[in-house]
C-alpha cells in the first residue's frame, strides 16, 4: 500500500464520501483514519442531511422517542474535542460517554467493539486533526421515563454487547482474517444481516443468516438455502463494489452501504470480505412455504396489445395490467430487462425469490437510488408520494404477486395488509439507522425487566 499525501480538506471530504471518484482511482491506505471512518460509515449517522460533516443532529425515530446523534467534531464545547483517546475508545467500543453516561445502541458499538486498538487510535487522530470543528450543539436526546434511565443499558450490554477486538486466527489466510475483521467489526454487516432474538440482541450462532431491517430484509449471506451458494466470488465482489450482480442489485439500505462506504474500499478489502463470507457456516433461510395462486397469473401481457399509449388504469386493474402500464417500459413485457443491463431483468432476480417480498414491495414503494463512480442509478417509486404514478396498497399487492408468480421461481402472493405494514414501517431512513428502532424495542424490554426486578426486590426488602 502506498501512502498518498492528502490535504486536510481532502481527507475530511474523503471521510464524508464526497471525494469518491478522484480518490477511488488511487490505492487508499487502509490504516488511515479517513479510510477507517469510511469503512465504519460514521458519517451515515453523524452527518444530518444537508448538515456539516459529523456535526450530528440526525434524528433516529424509535418507538420510545427520538434519539439524536451527537456532534463528533473536535469542538471542545459541543463536540468531542475534550475526549482523550481512552474516552473516545470507550464511547465507540463500549457505548460509554465521556461523562460516564451510557449511549443507546442506536450507535452500533456492539460491532465496533471488535475494532483493533490501532484502528481506534487512527480514527481518533482523524477526528481530532482532520475533521473541522463545528461550534453548534446537536439537539439533546430526551426520551420519556423509564427510557431516560441510561444506566439501564448496563443490563442490555451485559447480555448483548461487550465483544473484544478480533484477534487473528493463525490457521487462516491473511485475506480471511482481514475479511472477518471488516465484516464483524467496522463494516458491521451483521447489524443488518444477522437475525435478532426477542430482546433484539444479535443471534451470534446464526451469523449473517438474514435479518429484518425496518421495511427491508437483509438476506442470508451464508452458503445455505436462500443464501449465496449460487453467486460466484467475482459476482459477490462486484455487488459490494458497485451494487450490481448477475441476479440482483443493491436497493434500499444496501444501496446506501455501497454508495457511502463499500464502493470506496480497496479491491483487496472487498476480496477479503468475499473470502471470509465464503467460509461462513451454512444456515438455511426460514422461508415461508410458497403461497397460493395469484388470481390473474394466467394473463400473459406479452400476448396482449403491446402499445397502450393513453391507456388509463382502472382502480381494480389486475396485476398483469398494472405491470404492463407501470413497469414494462423499463423491465420489458416478459421481464427480460434491457440488453445493456441498465434496467435489470426481473426473471431470475433474487428480489423475486421466496422470502424477499419485503424487498420487492419496498422497491416498488420507494424505487432505487444509488450513486457509484459518479453515475446515478434511478428507478422511480410508486408509493403515495410518487411523482410518476401513485399505486395504492391493493394495487401494489396485486402487482407484486403477479411479478413473483410470473418472473420468480416460487409463486408467492402479497396481501394489501402486508404492503400497508411495509409502507408504514417508518420512513426509509438511510443505512443502519433502520435497525435502530428495532434494537430499541429490545432495550425497552430489558429496561422494563430491570424495573420489575427492582420493584420485586424493594417489596421483599420491606417485608
Ligand atoms: C447507526 C448510526 C451510527 C453510526 C454508524 C455511528 N454512530 Fe456514533 N452515535 C450514534 C448515536 C445515535 C449517538 C448518540 C446516542 C445516545 O445519545 O445515546 C452516537 C454517539 C456517539 C459518540 C458519543 C459522543 C457524545 O459525547 O455524545 C461518539 C464518540 C460516536 N458516536 C462516535 C462514532 C464514530 C467514531 C463512528 C464510526 C466509527 C460512529 N459514531 C458511527 C449513531 C451512530
Ligand atoms: C443497513 C443495513 C445493512 C448493512 C450494514 C449491510 N447490508 Fe447487505 N443488505 C441489506 C439489505 C436490506 C439487502 C437487500 C437489498 C435489496 O433487496 O436490494 C442487502 C443485500 C445484500 C446482499 C445481496 C444478497 C441477496 O441475496 O440479495 C449482499 C451480498 C450483502 N447485502 C452483503 C453485505 C455485506 C458484505 C455487508 C457488510 C460489508 C452488508 N451487506 C451490510 C442491508 C444491509
Ligand atoms: C423508469 C424505468 C423503470 C420503471 C418504470 C420501473 N423500474 Fe424497476 N428498476 C429500474 C432501475 C433503473 C432499477 C435499478 C437497477 C440497479 O439497481 O442497478 C430497477 C430495479 C428494480 C428492482 C430491483 C431489482 C434487484 O435486483 O434488486 C425491482 C424488483 C424492480 N425494479 C421492479 C419494478 C416494478 C415491479 C416496476 C413497476 C411498478 C418497476 N420496477 C418500474 C427501472 C425502472
PDB file of N, CA and C and ligand atoms in Angstrom, residues 183 187-189 192-193 213 216-221 228 231 236 239-240 249-251 253-254 257 262 273 277 350-351 356 359 431-432, ligand 2:
ATOM      1  N   UNK A 183     -15.956  -7.458   8.248  1.00  0.00           N
ATOM      2  CA  UNK A 183     -17.372  -7.835   8.260  1.00  0.00           C
ATOM      3  C   UNK A 183     -17.962  -7.745   9.670  1.00  0.00           C
ATOM      4  N   UNK A 187     -17.226  -2.630   9.369  1.00  0.00           N
ATOM      5  CA  UNK A 187     -18.276  -2.581   8.339  1.00  0.00           C
ATOM      6  C   UNK A 187     -19.629  -3.066   8.867  1.00  0.00           C
ATOM      7  N   UNK A 188     -19.645  -3.590  10.054  1.00  0.00           N
ATOM      8  CA  UNK A 188     -20.845  -4.016  10.793  1.00  0.00           C
ATOM      9  C   UNK A 188     -21.969  -4.607   9.944  1.00  0.00           C
ATOM     10  N   UNK A 189     -21.619  -5.543   9.056  1.00  0.00           N
ATOM     11  CA  UNK A 189     -22.624  -6.175   8.185  1.00  0.00           C
ATOM     12  C   UNK A 189     -23.697  -6.889   9.017  1.00  0.00           C
ATOM     13  N   UNK A 192     -27.280  -5.678  10.279  1.00  0.00           N
ATOM     14  CA  UNK A 192     -28.483  -5.903   9.478  1.00  0.00           C
ATOM     15  C   UNK A 192     -28.669  -7.369   9.088  1.00  0.00           C
ATOM     16  N   UNK A 193     -27.567  -8.065   8.760  1.00  0.00           N
ATOM     17  CA  UNK A 193     -27.700  -9.402   8.170  1.00  0.00           C
ATOM     18  C   UNK A 193     -27.787 -10.531   9.194  1.00  0.00           C
ATOM     19  N   UNK A 213     -34.726  -5.506   8.568  1.00  0.00           N
ATOM     20  CA  UNK A 213     -34.246  -4.147   8.792  1.00  0.00           C
ATOM     21  C   UNK A 213     -35.367  -3.199   8.403  1.00  0.00           C
ATOM     22  N   UNK A 216     -37.279  -3.648   5.158  1.00  0.00           N
ATOM     23  CA  UNK A 216     -36.454  -4.422   4.242  1.00  0.00           C
ATOM     24  C   UNK A 216     -36.030  -5.721   4.910  1.00  0.00           C
ATOM     25  N   UNK A 217     -35.529  -6.645   4.108  1.00  0.00           N
ATOM     26  CA  UNK A 217     -34.976  -7.883   4.624  1.00  0.00           C
ATOM     27  C   UNK A 217     -33.538  -7.980   4.137  1.00  0.00           C
ATOM     28  N   UNK A 218     -32.592  -8.079   5.069  1.00  0.00           N
ATOM     29  CA  UNK A 218     -31.184  -8.236   4.699  1.00  0.00           C
ATOM     30  C   UNK A 218     -30.925  -9.736   4.571  1.00  0.00           C
ATOM     31  N   UNK A 219     -30.750 -10.230   3.338  1.00  0.00           N
ATOM     32  CA  UNK A 219     -30.775 -11.674   3.088  1.00  0.00           C
ATOM     33  C   UNK A 219     -29.633 -12.449   3.741  1.00  0.00           C
ATOM     34  N   UNK A 220     -29.856 -13.754   3.769  1.00  0.00           N
ATOM     35  CA  UNK A 220     -28.897 -14.743   4.230  1.00  0.00           C
ATOM     36  C   UNK A 220     -27.621 -14.661   3.381  1.00  0.00           C
ATOM     37  N   UNK A 221     -26.476 -14.450   4.016  1.00  0.00           N
ATOM     38  CA  UNK A 221     -25.211 -14.363   3.269  1.00  0.00           C
ATOM     39  C   UNK A 221     -24.386 -15.635   3.390  1.00  0.00           C
ATOM     40  N   UNK A 228     -26.056 -17.508  -0.462  1.00  0.00           N
ATOM     41  CA  UNK A 228     -25.286 -17.068  -1.623  1.00  0.00           C
ATOM     42  C   UNK A 228     -24.567 -18.198  -2.358  1.00  0.00           C
ATOM     43  N   UNK A 231     -23.878 -17.677  -6.051  1.00  0.00           N
ATOM     44  CA  UNK A 231     -23.172 -16.471  -6.503  1.00  0.00           C
ATOM     45  C   UNK A 231     -21.695 -16.819  -6.663  1.00  0.00           C
ATOM     46  N   UNK A 236     -20.068 -11.589  -6.314  1.00  0.00           N
ATOM     47  CA  UNK A 236     -20.237 -11.049  -4.967  1.00  0.00           C
ATOM     48  C   UNK A 236     -19.376  -9.791  -4.787  1.00  0.00           C
ATOM     49  N   UNK A 239     -20.914  -6.933  -6.650  1.00  0.00           N
ATOM     50  CA  UNK A 239     -22.095  -6.422  -5.936  1.00  0.00           C
ATOM     51  C   UNK A 239     -21.675  -5.449  -4.839  1.00  0.00           C
ATOM     52  N   UNK A 240     -20.657  -5.842  -4.050  1.00  0.00           N
ATOM     53  CA  UNK A 240     -20.230  -4.989  -2.938  1.00  0.00           C
ATOM     54  C   UNK A 240     -19.627  -3.680  -3.458  1.00  0.00           C
ATOM     55  N   UNK A 249     -29.515  -6.428  -7.619  1.00  0.00           N
ATOM     56  CA  UNK A 249     -28.927  -5.090  -7.478  1.00  0.00           C
ATOM     57  C   UNK A 249     -29.147  -4.657  -6.037  1.00  0.00           C
ATOM     58  N   UNK A 250     -28.322  -3.731  -5.568  1.00  0.00           N
ATOM     59  CA  UNK A 250     -28.473  -3.237  -4.197  1.00  0.00           C
ATOM     60  C   UNK A 250     -29.478  -2.098  -4.155  1.00  0.00           C
ATOM     61  N   UNK A 251     -30.540  -2.284  -3.375  1.00  0.00           N
ATOM     62  CA  UNK A 251     -31.538  -1.235  -3.202  1.00  0.00           C
ATOM     63  C   UNK A 251     -31.613  -0.886  -1.721  1.00  0.00           C
ATOM     64  N   UNK A 253     -31.395   0.156   2.048  1.00  0.00           N
ATOM     65  CA  UNK A 253     -30.249   0.370   2.931  1.00  0.00           C
ATOM     66  C   UNK A 253     -28.949  -0.202   2.362  1.00  0.00           C
ATOM     67  N   UNK A 254     -29.042  -1.268   1.548  1.00  0.00           N
ATOM     68  CA  UNK A 254     -27.816  -1.841   0.990  1.00  0.00           C
ATOM     69  C   UNK A 254     -27.233  -0.913  -0.071  1.00  0.00           C
ATOM     70  N   UNK A 257     -25.219   1.495   1.825  1.00  0.00           N
ATOM     71  CA  UNK A 257     -23.953   0.931   2.303  1.00  0.00           C
ATOM     72  C   UNK A 257     -22.935   0.939   1.160  1.00  0.00           C
ATOM     73  N   UNK A 262     -18.926   1.013   0.968  1.00  0.00           N
ATOM     74  CA  UNK A 262     -18.237  -0.095   0.302  1.00  0.00           C
ATOM     75  C   UNK A 262     -17.534   0.270  -1.010  1.00  0.00           C
ATOM     76  N   UNK A 273     -13.317  -9.603   2.189  1.00  0.00           N
ATOM     77  CA  UNK A 273     -14.659  -9.840   2.735  1.00  0.00           C
ATOM     78  C   UNK A 273     -15.324 -11.024   2.040  1.00  0.00           C
ATOM     79  N   UNK A 277     -16.758 -14.337   3.802  1.00  0.00           N
ATOM     80  CA  UNK A 277     -18.179 -14.693   3.663  1.00  0.00           C
ATOM     81  C   UNK A 277     -18.324 -16.123   3.137  1.00  0.00           C
ATOM     82  N   UNK A 350     -33.051 -12.132  -7.654  1.00  0.00           N
ATOM     83  CA  UNK A 350     -33.198 -12.574  -6.248  1.00  0.00           C
ATOM     84  C   UNK A 350     -34.383 -11.906  -5.541  1.00  0.00           C
ATOM     85  N   UNK A 351     -34.692 -10.675  -5.961  1.00  0.00           N
ATOM     86  CA  UNK A 351     -35.775  -9.944  -5.292  1.00  0.00           C
ATOM     87  C   UNK A 351     -37.130 -10.625  -5.509  1.00  0.00           C
ATOM     88  N   UNK A 356     -38.188 -12.796  -0.114  1.00  0.00           N
ATOM     89  CA  UNK A 356     -37.711 -11.433  -0.359  1.00  0.00           C
ATOM     90  C   UNK A 356     -38.846 -10.471  -0.692  1.00  0.00           C
ATOM     91  N   UNK A 359     -38.496  -6.833   0.188  1.00  0.00           N
ATOM     92  CA  UNK A 359     -37.630  -6.026  -0.673  1.00  0.00           C
ATOM     93  C   UNK A 359     -38.315  -5.660  -1.982  1.00  0.00           C
ATOM     94  N   UNK A 431     -29.385   3.592   5.798  1.00  0.00           N
ATOM     95  CA  UNK A 431     -28.490   2.678   6.481  1.00  0.00           C
ATOM     96  C   UNK A 431     -28.946   2.036   7.762  1.00  0.00           C
ATOM     97  N   UNK A 432     -28.024   1.755   8.633  1.00  0.00           N
ATOM     98  CA  UNK A 432     -28.297   1.034   9.870  1.00  0.00           C
ATOM     99  C   UNK A 432     -29.290   1.750  10.757  1.00  0.00           C
TER     100      UNK A 432
HETATM  101  C1  LIG B   2     -28.039  -1.092   6.968  1.00  0.00           C
HETATM  102  C2  LIG B   2     -28.245  -2.481   6.824  1.00  0.00           C
HETATM  103  C3  LIG B   2     -27.216  -3.265   6.021  1.00  0.00           C
HETATM  104  C4  LIG B   2     -25.849  -3.305   6.197  1.00  0.00           C
HETATM  105  C5  LIG B   2     -24.997  -2.552   7.225  1.00  0.00           C
HETATM  106  C6  LIG B   2     -25.352  -4.235   5.211  1.00  0.00           C
HETATM  107  N1  LIG B   2     -26.382  -4.739   4.456  1.00  0.00           N
HETATM  108 FE1  LIG B   2     -26.234  -6.049   2.877  1.00  0.00          FE
HETATM  109  N2  LIG B   2     -28.218  -5.870   2.520  1.00  0.00           N
HETATM  110  C7  LIG B   2     -29.114  -5.157   3.283  1.00  0.00           C
HETATM  111  C8  LIG B   2     -30.440  -5.246   2.660  1.00  0.00           C
HETATM  112  C9  LIG B   2     -31.717  -4.610   3.193  1.00  0.00           C
HETATM  113  C10 LIG B   2     -30.295  -6.031   1.481  1.00  0.00           C
HETATM  114  C11 LIG B   2     -31.363  -6.354   0.433  1.00  0.00           C
HETATM  115  C12 LIG B   2     -31.272  -5.250  -0.604  1.00  0.00           C
HETATM  116  C13 LIG B   2     -32.034  -5.406  -1.875  1.00  0.00           C
HETATM  117  O1  LIG B   2     -33.040  -6.114  -1.936  1.00  0.00           O
HETATM  118  O2  LIG B   2     -31.639  -4.770  -2.866  1.00  0.00           O
HETATM  119  C14 LIG B   2     -28.884  -6.404   1.441  1.00  0.00           C
HETATM  120  C15 LIG B   2     -28.336  -7.190   0.422  1.00  0.00           C
HETATM  121  C16 LIG B   2     -27.049  -7.703   0.448  1.00  0.00           C
HETATM  122  C17 LIG B   2     -26.548  -8.683  -0.499  1.00  0.00           C
HETATM  123  C18 LIG B   2     -27.347  -9.329  -1.636  1.00  0.00           C
HETATM  124  C19 LIG B   2     -27.896 -10.634  -1.147  1.00  0.00           C
HETATM  125  C20 LIG B   2     -29.113 -11.146  -1.851  1.00  0.00           C
HETATM  126  O3  LIG B   2     -29.379 -12.357  -1.752  1.00  0.00           O
HETATM  127  O4  LIG B   2     -29.836 -10.343  -2.455  1.00  0.00           O
HETATM  128  C21 LIG B   2     -25.238  -8.924  -0.146  1.00  0.00           C
HETATM  129  C22 LIG B   2     -24.277  -9.881  -0.835  1.00  0.00           C
HETATM  130  C23 LIG B   2     -24.935  -8.096   1.015  1.00  0.00           C
HETATM  131  N3  LIG B   2     -26.053  -7.368   1.341  1.00  0.00           N
HETATM  132  C24 LIG B   2     -23.728  -8.086   1.673  1.00  0.00           C
HETATM  133  C25 LIG B   2     -23.408  -7.206   2.722  1.00  0.00           C
HETATM  134  C26 LIG B   2     -22.102  -7.094   3.331  1.00  0.00           C
HETATM  135  C27 LIG B   2     -20.907  -7.952   2.985  1.00  0.00           C
HETATM  136  C28 LIG B   2     -22.184  -6.098   4.268  1.00  0.00           C
HETATM  137  C29 LIG B   2     -21.064  -5.529   5.144  1.00  0.00           C
HETATM  138  C30 LIG B   2     -19.911  -5.068   4.406  1.00  0.00           C
HETATM  139  C31 LIG B   2     -23.543  -5.598   4.255  1.00  0.00           C
HETATM  140  N4  LIG B   2     -24.255  -6.289   3.308  1.00  0.00           N
HETATM  141  C32 LIG B   2     -24.018  -4.579   5.075  1.00  0.00           C
HETATM  142  C33 LIG B   2     -28.831  -4.439   4.436  1.00  0.00           C
HETATM  143  C34 LIG B   2     -27.552  -4.175   4.916  1.00  0.00           C
END
